[in-house]
PDB file of C-alpha atoms in Angstrom:
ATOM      1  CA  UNK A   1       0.000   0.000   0.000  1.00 67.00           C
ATOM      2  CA  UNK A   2       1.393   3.463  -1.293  1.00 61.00           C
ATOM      3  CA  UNK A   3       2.332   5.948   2.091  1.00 90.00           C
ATOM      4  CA  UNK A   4       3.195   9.455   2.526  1.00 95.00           C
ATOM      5  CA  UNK A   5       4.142   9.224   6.557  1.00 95.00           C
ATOM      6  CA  UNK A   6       4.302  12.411   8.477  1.00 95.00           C
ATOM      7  CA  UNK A   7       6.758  12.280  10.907  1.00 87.00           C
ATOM      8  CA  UNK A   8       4.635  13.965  13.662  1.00 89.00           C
ATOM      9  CA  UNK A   9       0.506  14.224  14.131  1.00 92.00           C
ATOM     10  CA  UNK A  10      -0.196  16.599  17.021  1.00 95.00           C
ATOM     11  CA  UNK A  11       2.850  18.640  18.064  1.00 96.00           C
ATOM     12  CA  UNK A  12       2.249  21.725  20.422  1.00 97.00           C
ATOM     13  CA  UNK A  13       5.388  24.451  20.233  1.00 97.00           C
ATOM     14  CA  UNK A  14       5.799  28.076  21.429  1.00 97.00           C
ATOM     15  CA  UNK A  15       6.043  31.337  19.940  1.00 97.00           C
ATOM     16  CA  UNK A  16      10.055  31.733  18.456  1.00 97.00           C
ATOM     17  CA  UNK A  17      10.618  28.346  18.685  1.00 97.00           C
ATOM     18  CA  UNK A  18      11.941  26.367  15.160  1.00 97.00           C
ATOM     19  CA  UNK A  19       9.918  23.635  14.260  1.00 97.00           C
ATOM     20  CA  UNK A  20      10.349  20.793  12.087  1.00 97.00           C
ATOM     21  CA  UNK A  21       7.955  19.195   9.984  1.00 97.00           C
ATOM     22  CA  UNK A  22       9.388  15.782   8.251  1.00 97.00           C
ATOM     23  CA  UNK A  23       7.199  13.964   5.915  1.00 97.00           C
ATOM     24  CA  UNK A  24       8.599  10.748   3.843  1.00 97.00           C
ATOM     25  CA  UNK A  25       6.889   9.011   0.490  1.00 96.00           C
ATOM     26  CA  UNK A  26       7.593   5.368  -0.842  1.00 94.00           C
ATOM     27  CA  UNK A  27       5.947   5.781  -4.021  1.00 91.00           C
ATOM     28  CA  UNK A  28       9.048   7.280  -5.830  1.00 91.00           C
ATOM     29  CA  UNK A  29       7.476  10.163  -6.683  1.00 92.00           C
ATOM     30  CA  UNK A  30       9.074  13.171  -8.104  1.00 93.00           C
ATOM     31  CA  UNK A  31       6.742  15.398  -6.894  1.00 94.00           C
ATOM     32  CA  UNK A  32       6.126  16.815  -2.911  1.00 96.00           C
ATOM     33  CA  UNK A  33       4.246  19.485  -1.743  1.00 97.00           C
ATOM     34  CA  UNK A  34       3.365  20.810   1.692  1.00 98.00           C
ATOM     35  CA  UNK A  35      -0.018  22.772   2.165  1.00 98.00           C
ATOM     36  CA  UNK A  36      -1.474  24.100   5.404  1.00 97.00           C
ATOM     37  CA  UNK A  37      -5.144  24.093   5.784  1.00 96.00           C
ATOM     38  CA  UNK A  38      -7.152  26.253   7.712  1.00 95.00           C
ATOM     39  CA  UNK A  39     -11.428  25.958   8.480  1.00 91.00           C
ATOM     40  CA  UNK A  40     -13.273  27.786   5.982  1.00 90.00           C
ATOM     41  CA  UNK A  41     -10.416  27.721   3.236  1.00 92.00           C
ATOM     42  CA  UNK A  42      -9.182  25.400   0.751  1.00 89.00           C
ATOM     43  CA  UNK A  43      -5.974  24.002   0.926  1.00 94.00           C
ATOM     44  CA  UNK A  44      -2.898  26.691   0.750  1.00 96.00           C
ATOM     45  CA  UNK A  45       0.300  25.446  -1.392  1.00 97.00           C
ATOM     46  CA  UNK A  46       3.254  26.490   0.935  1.00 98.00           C
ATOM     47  CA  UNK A  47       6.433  25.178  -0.925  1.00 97.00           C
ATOM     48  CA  UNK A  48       6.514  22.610  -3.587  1.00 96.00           C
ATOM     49  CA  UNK A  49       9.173  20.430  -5.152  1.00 96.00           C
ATOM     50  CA  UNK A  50       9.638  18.583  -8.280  1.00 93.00           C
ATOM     51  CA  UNK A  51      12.968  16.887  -7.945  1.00 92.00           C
ATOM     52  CA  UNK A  52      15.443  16.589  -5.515  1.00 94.00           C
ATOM     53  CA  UNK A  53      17.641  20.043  -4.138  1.00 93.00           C
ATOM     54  CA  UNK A  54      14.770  21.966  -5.922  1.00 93.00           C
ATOM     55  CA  UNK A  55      12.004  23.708  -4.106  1.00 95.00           C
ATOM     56  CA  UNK A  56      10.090  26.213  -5.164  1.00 95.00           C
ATOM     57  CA  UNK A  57       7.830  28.935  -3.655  1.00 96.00           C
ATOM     58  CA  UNK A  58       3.692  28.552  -3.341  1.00 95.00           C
ATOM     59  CA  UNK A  59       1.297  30.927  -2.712  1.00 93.00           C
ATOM     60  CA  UNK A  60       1.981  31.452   1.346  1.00 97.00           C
ATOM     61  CA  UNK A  61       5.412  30.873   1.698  1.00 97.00           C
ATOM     62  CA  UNK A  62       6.638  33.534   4.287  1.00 96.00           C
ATOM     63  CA  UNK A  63       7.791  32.099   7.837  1.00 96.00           C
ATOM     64  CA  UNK A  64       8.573  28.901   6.169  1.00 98.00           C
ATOM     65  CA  UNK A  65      11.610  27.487   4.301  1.00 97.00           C
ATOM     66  CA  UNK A  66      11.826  23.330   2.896  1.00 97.00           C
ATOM     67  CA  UNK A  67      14.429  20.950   2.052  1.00 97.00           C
ATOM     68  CA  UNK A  68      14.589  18.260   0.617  1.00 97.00           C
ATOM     69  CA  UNK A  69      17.663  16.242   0.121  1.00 96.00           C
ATOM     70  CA  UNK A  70      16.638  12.744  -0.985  1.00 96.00           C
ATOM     71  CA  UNK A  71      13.929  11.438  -3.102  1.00 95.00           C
ATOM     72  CA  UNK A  72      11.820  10.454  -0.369  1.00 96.00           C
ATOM     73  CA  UNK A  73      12.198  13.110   2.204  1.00 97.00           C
ATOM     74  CA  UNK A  74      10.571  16.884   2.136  1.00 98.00           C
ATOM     75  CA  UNK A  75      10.725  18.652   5.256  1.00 97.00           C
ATOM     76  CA  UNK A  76       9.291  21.846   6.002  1.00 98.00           C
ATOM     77  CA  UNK A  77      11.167  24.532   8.453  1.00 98.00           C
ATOM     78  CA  UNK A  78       9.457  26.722  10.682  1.00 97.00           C
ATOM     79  CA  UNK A  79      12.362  29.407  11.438  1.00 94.00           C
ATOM     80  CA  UNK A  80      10.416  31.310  14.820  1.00 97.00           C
ATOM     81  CA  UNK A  81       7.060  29.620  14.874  1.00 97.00           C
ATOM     82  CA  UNK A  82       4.218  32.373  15.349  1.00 97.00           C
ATOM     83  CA  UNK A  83       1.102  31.547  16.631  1.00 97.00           C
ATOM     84  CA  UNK A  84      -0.510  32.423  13.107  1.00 97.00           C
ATOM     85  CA  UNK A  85       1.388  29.483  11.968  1.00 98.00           C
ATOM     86  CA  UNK A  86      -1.508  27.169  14.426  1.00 98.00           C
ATOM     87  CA  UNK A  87      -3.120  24.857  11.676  1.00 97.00           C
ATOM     88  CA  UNK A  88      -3.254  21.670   9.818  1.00 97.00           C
ATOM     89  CA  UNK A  89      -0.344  20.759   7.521  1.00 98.00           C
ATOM     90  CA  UNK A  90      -0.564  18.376   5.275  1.00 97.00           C
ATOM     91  CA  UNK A  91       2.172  16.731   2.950  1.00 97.00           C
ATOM     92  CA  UNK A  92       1.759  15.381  -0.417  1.00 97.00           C
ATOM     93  CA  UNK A  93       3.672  13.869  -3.588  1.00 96.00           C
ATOM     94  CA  UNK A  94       2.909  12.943  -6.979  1.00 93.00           C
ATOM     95  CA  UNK A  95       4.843  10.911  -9.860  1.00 86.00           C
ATOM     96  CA  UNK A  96       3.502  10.701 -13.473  1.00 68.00           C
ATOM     97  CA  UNK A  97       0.818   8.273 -14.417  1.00 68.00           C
ATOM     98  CA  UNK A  98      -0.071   7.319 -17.831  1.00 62.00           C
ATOM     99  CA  UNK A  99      -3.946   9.377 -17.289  1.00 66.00           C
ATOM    100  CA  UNK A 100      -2.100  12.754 -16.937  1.00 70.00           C
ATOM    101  CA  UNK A 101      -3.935  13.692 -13.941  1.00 78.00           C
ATOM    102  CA  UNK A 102      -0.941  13.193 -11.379  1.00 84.00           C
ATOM    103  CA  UNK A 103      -2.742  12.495  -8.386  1.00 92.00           C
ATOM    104  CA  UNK A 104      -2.209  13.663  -5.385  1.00 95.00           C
ATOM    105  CA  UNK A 105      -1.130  10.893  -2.026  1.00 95.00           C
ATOM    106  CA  UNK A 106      -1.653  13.290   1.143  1.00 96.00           C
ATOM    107  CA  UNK A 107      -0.075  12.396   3.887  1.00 95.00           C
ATOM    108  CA  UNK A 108      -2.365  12.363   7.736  1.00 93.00           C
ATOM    109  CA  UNK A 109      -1.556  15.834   8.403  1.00 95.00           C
ATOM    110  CA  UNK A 110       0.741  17.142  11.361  1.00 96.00           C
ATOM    111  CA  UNK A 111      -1.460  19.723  13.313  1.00 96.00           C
ATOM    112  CA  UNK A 112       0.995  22.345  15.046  1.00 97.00           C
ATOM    113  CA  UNK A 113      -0.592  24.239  17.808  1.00 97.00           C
ATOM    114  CA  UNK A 114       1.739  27.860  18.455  1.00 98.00           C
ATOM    115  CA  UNK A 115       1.594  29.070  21.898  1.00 96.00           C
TER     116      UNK A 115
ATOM    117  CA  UNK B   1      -8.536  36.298  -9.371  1.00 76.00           C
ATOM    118  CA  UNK B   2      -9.333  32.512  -9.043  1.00 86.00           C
ATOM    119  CA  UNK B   3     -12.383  31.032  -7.405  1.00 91.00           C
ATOM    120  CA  UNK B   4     -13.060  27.660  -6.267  1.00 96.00           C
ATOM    121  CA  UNK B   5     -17.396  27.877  -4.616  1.00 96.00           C
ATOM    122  CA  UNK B   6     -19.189  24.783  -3.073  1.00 97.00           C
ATOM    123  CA  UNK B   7     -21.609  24.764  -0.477  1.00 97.00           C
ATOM    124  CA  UNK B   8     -20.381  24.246   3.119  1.00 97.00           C
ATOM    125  CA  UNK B   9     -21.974  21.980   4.160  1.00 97.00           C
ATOM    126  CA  UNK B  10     -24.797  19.746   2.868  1.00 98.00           C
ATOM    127  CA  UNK B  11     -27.614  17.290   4.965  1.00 98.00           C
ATOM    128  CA  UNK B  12     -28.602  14.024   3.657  1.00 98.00           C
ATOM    129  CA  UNK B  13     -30.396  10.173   4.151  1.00 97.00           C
ATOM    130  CA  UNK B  14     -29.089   7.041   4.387  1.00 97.00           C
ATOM    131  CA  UNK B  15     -29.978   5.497   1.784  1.00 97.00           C
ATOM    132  CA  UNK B  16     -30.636   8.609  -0.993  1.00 98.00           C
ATOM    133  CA  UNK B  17     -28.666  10.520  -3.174  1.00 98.00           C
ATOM    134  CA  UNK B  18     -27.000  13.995  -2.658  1.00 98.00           C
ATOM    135  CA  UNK B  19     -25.298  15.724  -5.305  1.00 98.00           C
ATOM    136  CA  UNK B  20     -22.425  18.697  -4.608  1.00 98.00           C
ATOM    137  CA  UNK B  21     -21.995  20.992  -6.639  1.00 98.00           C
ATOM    138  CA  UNK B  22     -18.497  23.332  -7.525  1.00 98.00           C
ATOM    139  CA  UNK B  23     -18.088  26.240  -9.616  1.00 98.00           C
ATOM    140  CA  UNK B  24     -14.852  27.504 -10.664  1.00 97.00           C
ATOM    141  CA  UNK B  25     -13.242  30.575 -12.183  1.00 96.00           C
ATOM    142  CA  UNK B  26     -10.010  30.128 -12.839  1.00 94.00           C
ATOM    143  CA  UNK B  27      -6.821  31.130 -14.971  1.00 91.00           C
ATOM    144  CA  UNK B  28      -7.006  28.171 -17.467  1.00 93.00           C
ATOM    145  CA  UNK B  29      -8.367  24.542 -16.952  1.00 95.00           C
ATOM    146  CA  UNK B  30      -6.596  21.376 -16.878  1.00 94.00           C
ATOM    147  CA  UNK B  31      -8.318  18.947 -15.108  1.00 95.00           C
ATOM    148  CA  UNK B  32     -10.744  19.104 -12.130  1.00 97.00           C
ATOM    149  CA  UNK B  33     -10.492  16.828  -9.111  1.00 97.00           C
ATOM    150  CA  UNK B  34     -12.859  15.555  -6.192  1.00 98.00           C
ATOM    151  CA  UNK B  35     -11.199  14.640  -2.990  1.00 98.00           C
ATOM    152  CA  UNK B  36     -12.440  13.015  -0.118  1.00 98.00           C
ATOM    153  CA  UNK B  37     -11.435  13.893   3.909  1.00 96.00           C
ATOM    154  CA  UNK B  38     -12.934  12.255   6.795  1.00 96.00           C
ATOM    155  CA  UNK B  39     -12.431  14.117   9.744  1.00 92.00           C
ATOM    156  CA  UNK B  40      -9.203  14.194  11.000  1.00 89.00           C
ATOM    157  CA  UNK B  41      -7.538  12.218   8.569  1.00 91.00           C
ATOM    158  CA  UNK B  42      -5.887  12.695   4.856  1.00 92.00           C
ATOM    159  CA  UNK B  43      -7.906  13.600   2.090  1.00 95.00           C
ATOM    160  CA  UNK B  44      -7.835  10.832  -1.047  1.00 96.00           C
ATOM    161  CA  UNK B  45      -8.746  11.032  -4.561  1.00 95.00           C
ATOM    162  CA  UNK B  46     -11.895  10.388  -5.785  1.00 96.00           C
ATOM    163  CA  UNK B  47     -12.411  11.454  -9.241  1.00 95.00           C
ATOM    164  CA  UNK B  48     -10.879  13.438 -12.053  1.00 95.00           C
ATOM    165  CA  UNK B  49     -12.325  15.522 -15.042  1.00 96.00           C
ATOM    166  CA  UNK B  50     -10.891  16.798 -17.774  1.00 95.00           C
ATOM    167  CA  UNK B  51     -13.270  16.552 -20.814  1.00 95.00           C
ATOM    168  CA  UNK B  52     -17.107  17.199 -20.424  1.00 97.00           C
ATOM    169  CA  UNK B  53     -19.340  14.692 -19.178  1.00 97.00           C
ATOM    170  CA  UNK B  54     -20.082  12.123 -16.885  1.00 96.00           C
ATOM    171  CA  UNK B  55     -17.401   9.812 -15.078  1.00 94.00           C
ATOM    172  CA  UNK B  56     -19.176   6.778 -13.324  1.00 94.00           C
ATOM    173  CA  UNK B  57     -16.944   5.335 -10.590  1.00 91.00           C
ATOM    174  CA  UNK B  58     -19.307   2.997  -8.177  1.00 94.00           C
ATOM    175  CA  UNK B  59     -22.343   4.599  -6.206  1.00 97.00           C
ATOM    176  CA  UNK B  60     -19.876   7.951  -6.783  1.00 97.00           C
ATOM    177  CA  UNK B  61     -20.322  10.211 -10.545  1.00 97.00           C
ATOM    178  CA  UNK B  62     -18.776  13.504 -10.953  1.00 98.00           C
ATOM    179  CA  UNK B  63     -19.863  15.613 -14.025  1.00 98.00           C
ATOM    180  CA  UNK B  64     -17.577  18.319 -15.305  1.00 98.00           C
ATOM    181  CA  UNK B  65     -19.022  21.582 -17.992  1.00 98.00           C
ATOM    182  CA  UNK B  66     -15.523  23.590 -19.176  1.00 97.00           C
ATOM    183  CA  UNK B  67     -18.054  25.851 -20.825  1.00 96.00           C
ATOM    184  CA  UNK B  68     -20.291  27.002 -17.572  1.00 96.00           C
ATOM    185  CA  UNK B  69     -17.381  26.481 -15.511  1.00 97.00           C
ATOM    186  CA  UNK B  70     -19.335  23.745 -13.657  1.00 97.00           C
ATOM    187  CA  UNK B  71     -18.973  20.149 -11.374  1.00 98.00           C
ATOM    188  CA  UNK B  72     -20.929  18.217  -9.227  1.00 98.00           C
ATOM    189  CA  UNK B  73     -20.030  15.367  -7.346  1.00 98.00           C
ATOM    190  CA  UNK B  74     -23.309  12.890  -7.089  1.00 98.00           C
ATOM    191  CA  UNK B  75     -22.783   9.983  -4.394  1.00 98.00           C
ATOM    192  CA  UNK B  76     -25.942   7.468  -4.595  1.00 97.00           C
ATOM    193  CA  UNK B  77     -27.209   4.564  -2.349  1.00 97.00           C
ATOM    194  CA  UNK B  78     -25.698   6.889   0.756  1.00 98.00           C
ATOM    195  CA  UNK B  79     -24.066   4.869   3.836  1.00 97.00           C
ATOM    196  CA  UNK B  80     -22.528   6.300   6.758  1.00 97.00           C
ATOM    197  CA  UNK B  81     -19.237   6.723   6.008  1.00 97.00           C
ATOM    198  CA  UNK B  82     -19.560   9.065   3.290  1.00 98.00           C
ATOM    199  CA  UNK B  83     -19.935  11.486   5.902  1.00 98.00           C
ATOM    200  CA  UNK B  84     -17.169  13.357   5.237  1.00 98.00           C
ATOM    201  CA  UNK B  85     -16.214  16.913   3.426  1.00 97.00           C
ATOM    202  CA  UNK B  86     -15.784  16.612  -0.504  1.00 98.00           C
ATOM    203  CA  UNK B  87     -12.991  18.932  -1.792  1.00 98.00           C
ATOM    204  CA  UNK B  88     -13.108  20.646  -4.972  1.00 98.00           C
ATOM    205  CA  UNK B  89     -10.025  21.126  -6.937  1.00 97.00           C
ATOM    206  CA  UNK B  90      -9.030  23.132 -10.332  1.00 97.00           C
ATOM    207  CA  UNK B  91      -5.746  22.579 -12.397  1.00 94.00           C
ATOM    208  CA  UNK B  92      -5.119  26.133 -14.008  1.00 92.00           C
ATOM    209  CA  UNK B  93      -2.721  26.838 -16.549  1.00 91.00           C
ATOM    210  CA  UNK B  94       0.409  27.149 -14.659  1.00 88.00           C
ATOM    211  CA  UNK B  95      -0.743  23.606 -13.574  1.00 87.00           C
ATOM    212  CA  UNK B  96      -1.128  24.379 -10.156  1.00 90.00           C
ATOM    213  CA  UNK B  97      -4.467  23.475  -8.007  1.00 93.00           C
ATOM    214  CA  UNK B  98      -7.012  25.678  -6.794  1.00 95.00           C
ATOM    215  CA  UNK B  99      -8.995  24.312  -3.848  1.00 96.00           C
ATOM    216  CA  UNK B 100     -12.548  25.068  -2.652  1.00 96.00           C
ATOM    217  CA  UNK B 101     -12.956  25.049   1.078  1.00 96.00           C
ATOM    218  CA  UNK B 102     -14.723  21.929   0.931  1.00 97.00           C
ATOM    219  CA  UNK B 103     -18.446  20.569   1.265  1.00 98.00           C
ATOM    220  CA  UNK B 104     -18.599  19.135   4.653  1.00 97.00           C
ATOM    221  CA  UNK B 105     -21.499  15.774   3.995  1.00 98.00           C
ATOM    222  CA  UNK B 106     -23.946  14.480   6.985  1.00 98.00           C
ATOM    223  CA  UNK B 107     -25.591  11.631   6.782  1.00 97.00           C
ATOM    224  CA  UNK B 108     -28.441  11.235   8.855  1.00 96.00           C
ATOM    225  CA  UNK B 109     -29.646   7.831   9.500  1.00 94.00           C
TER     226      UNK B 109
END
């Protein structure tokens, strides 16, 4: 059974502190994304990457960096974790599949609580 | 800018059929997608549209109209467990996805 695991599902952290949010695929996909989601929105791309040592920015990217140095392994980096930064993340990766539609594998979500 | 509308949430039977509908204005089309997320958990693909008409997958149909900019999701013979929310996603041009907020579904028995 294909798995995106996220490394962490409840973590609680306070205001300055740098957070780390690890989040590992099997599938070898080329693509990984990390979106936050928020009630009353739809899902917000943070950072997105399509191969290894390449990231690139999403639409909400500020007060986060990524990294991802294998295949398998995007992490996202909270520098000074504000408490605007409480909410649901949620990894994901694609590879290409013969119907075009490169479907997205989401991982459980890590929800980060900012005091 | 781009739009992703559904309803927020939607009421329905065990048993009956519920259809959820999606607009979308967006920069482009490539594909639309329906995603399912029980509470607390990840959301996973349900259905994808990328040429007009009807895709039949099970008791679950999505619909797609480029033209009016239009989807529904229909789920028939409801159970339980589809209570969940049904997420609404657009591929634009850039090939990036737009989401809706998400229909949250409750099935009453």
């Amino acid at each position: 059974d294909v798995k995106v695991t996220q490394s962490s599902r409840y973590l609680v952290k306070r205001t300055g502190e740098k957070v780390f949010l690890e989040c590992v695929q099997d599938m070898d996909h080329e693509n990984m994304f990390w979106y936050r989601q928020d009630p009353g929105l739809g899902l917000r791309l943070i950072y997105f990457s399509y191969d290894v040592k390449m990231k690139e920015k999403g639409d909400i990217p500020e007060g986060y960096s990524v990294s991802r140095e294998k295949k398998e392994r995007f992490s996202l980096i909270l520098e000074s974790a504000s408490t605007n930064q409480t909410s649901m993340y949620l990894c994901a990766s694609s590879g290409g599949d013969q119907s075009g539609a490169n479907v997205l594998t989401f991982g459980a979500g890590s929800r980060l609580t900012v005091l | 800018g781009q739009n992703i509308d559904q309803p927020t949430e939607m009421t329905a039977t065990e048993g009956a059929i519920v259809q959820i509908n999606c607009t979308y204005q967006t920069s482009g089309f490539n594909g639309l997608f329906w995603y399912q997320q029980h509470a607390g958990e990840a959301p996973t693909f349900l259905s994808y549209n990328v040429l007009d008409g009807l895709e039949e997958k099970g008791r679950f149909s999505s619909f797609l109209s480029r033209s009016k900019g239009y989807s529904y999701l229909l789920l028939k013979e409801l159970q339980m467990k589809d209570s969940a929310s049904y997420l609404c996603a657009v591929r634009d041009s850039n090939y990036q996805l737009i989401w809706g907020a998400g229909t949250k579904l409750i099935i009453k028995p």
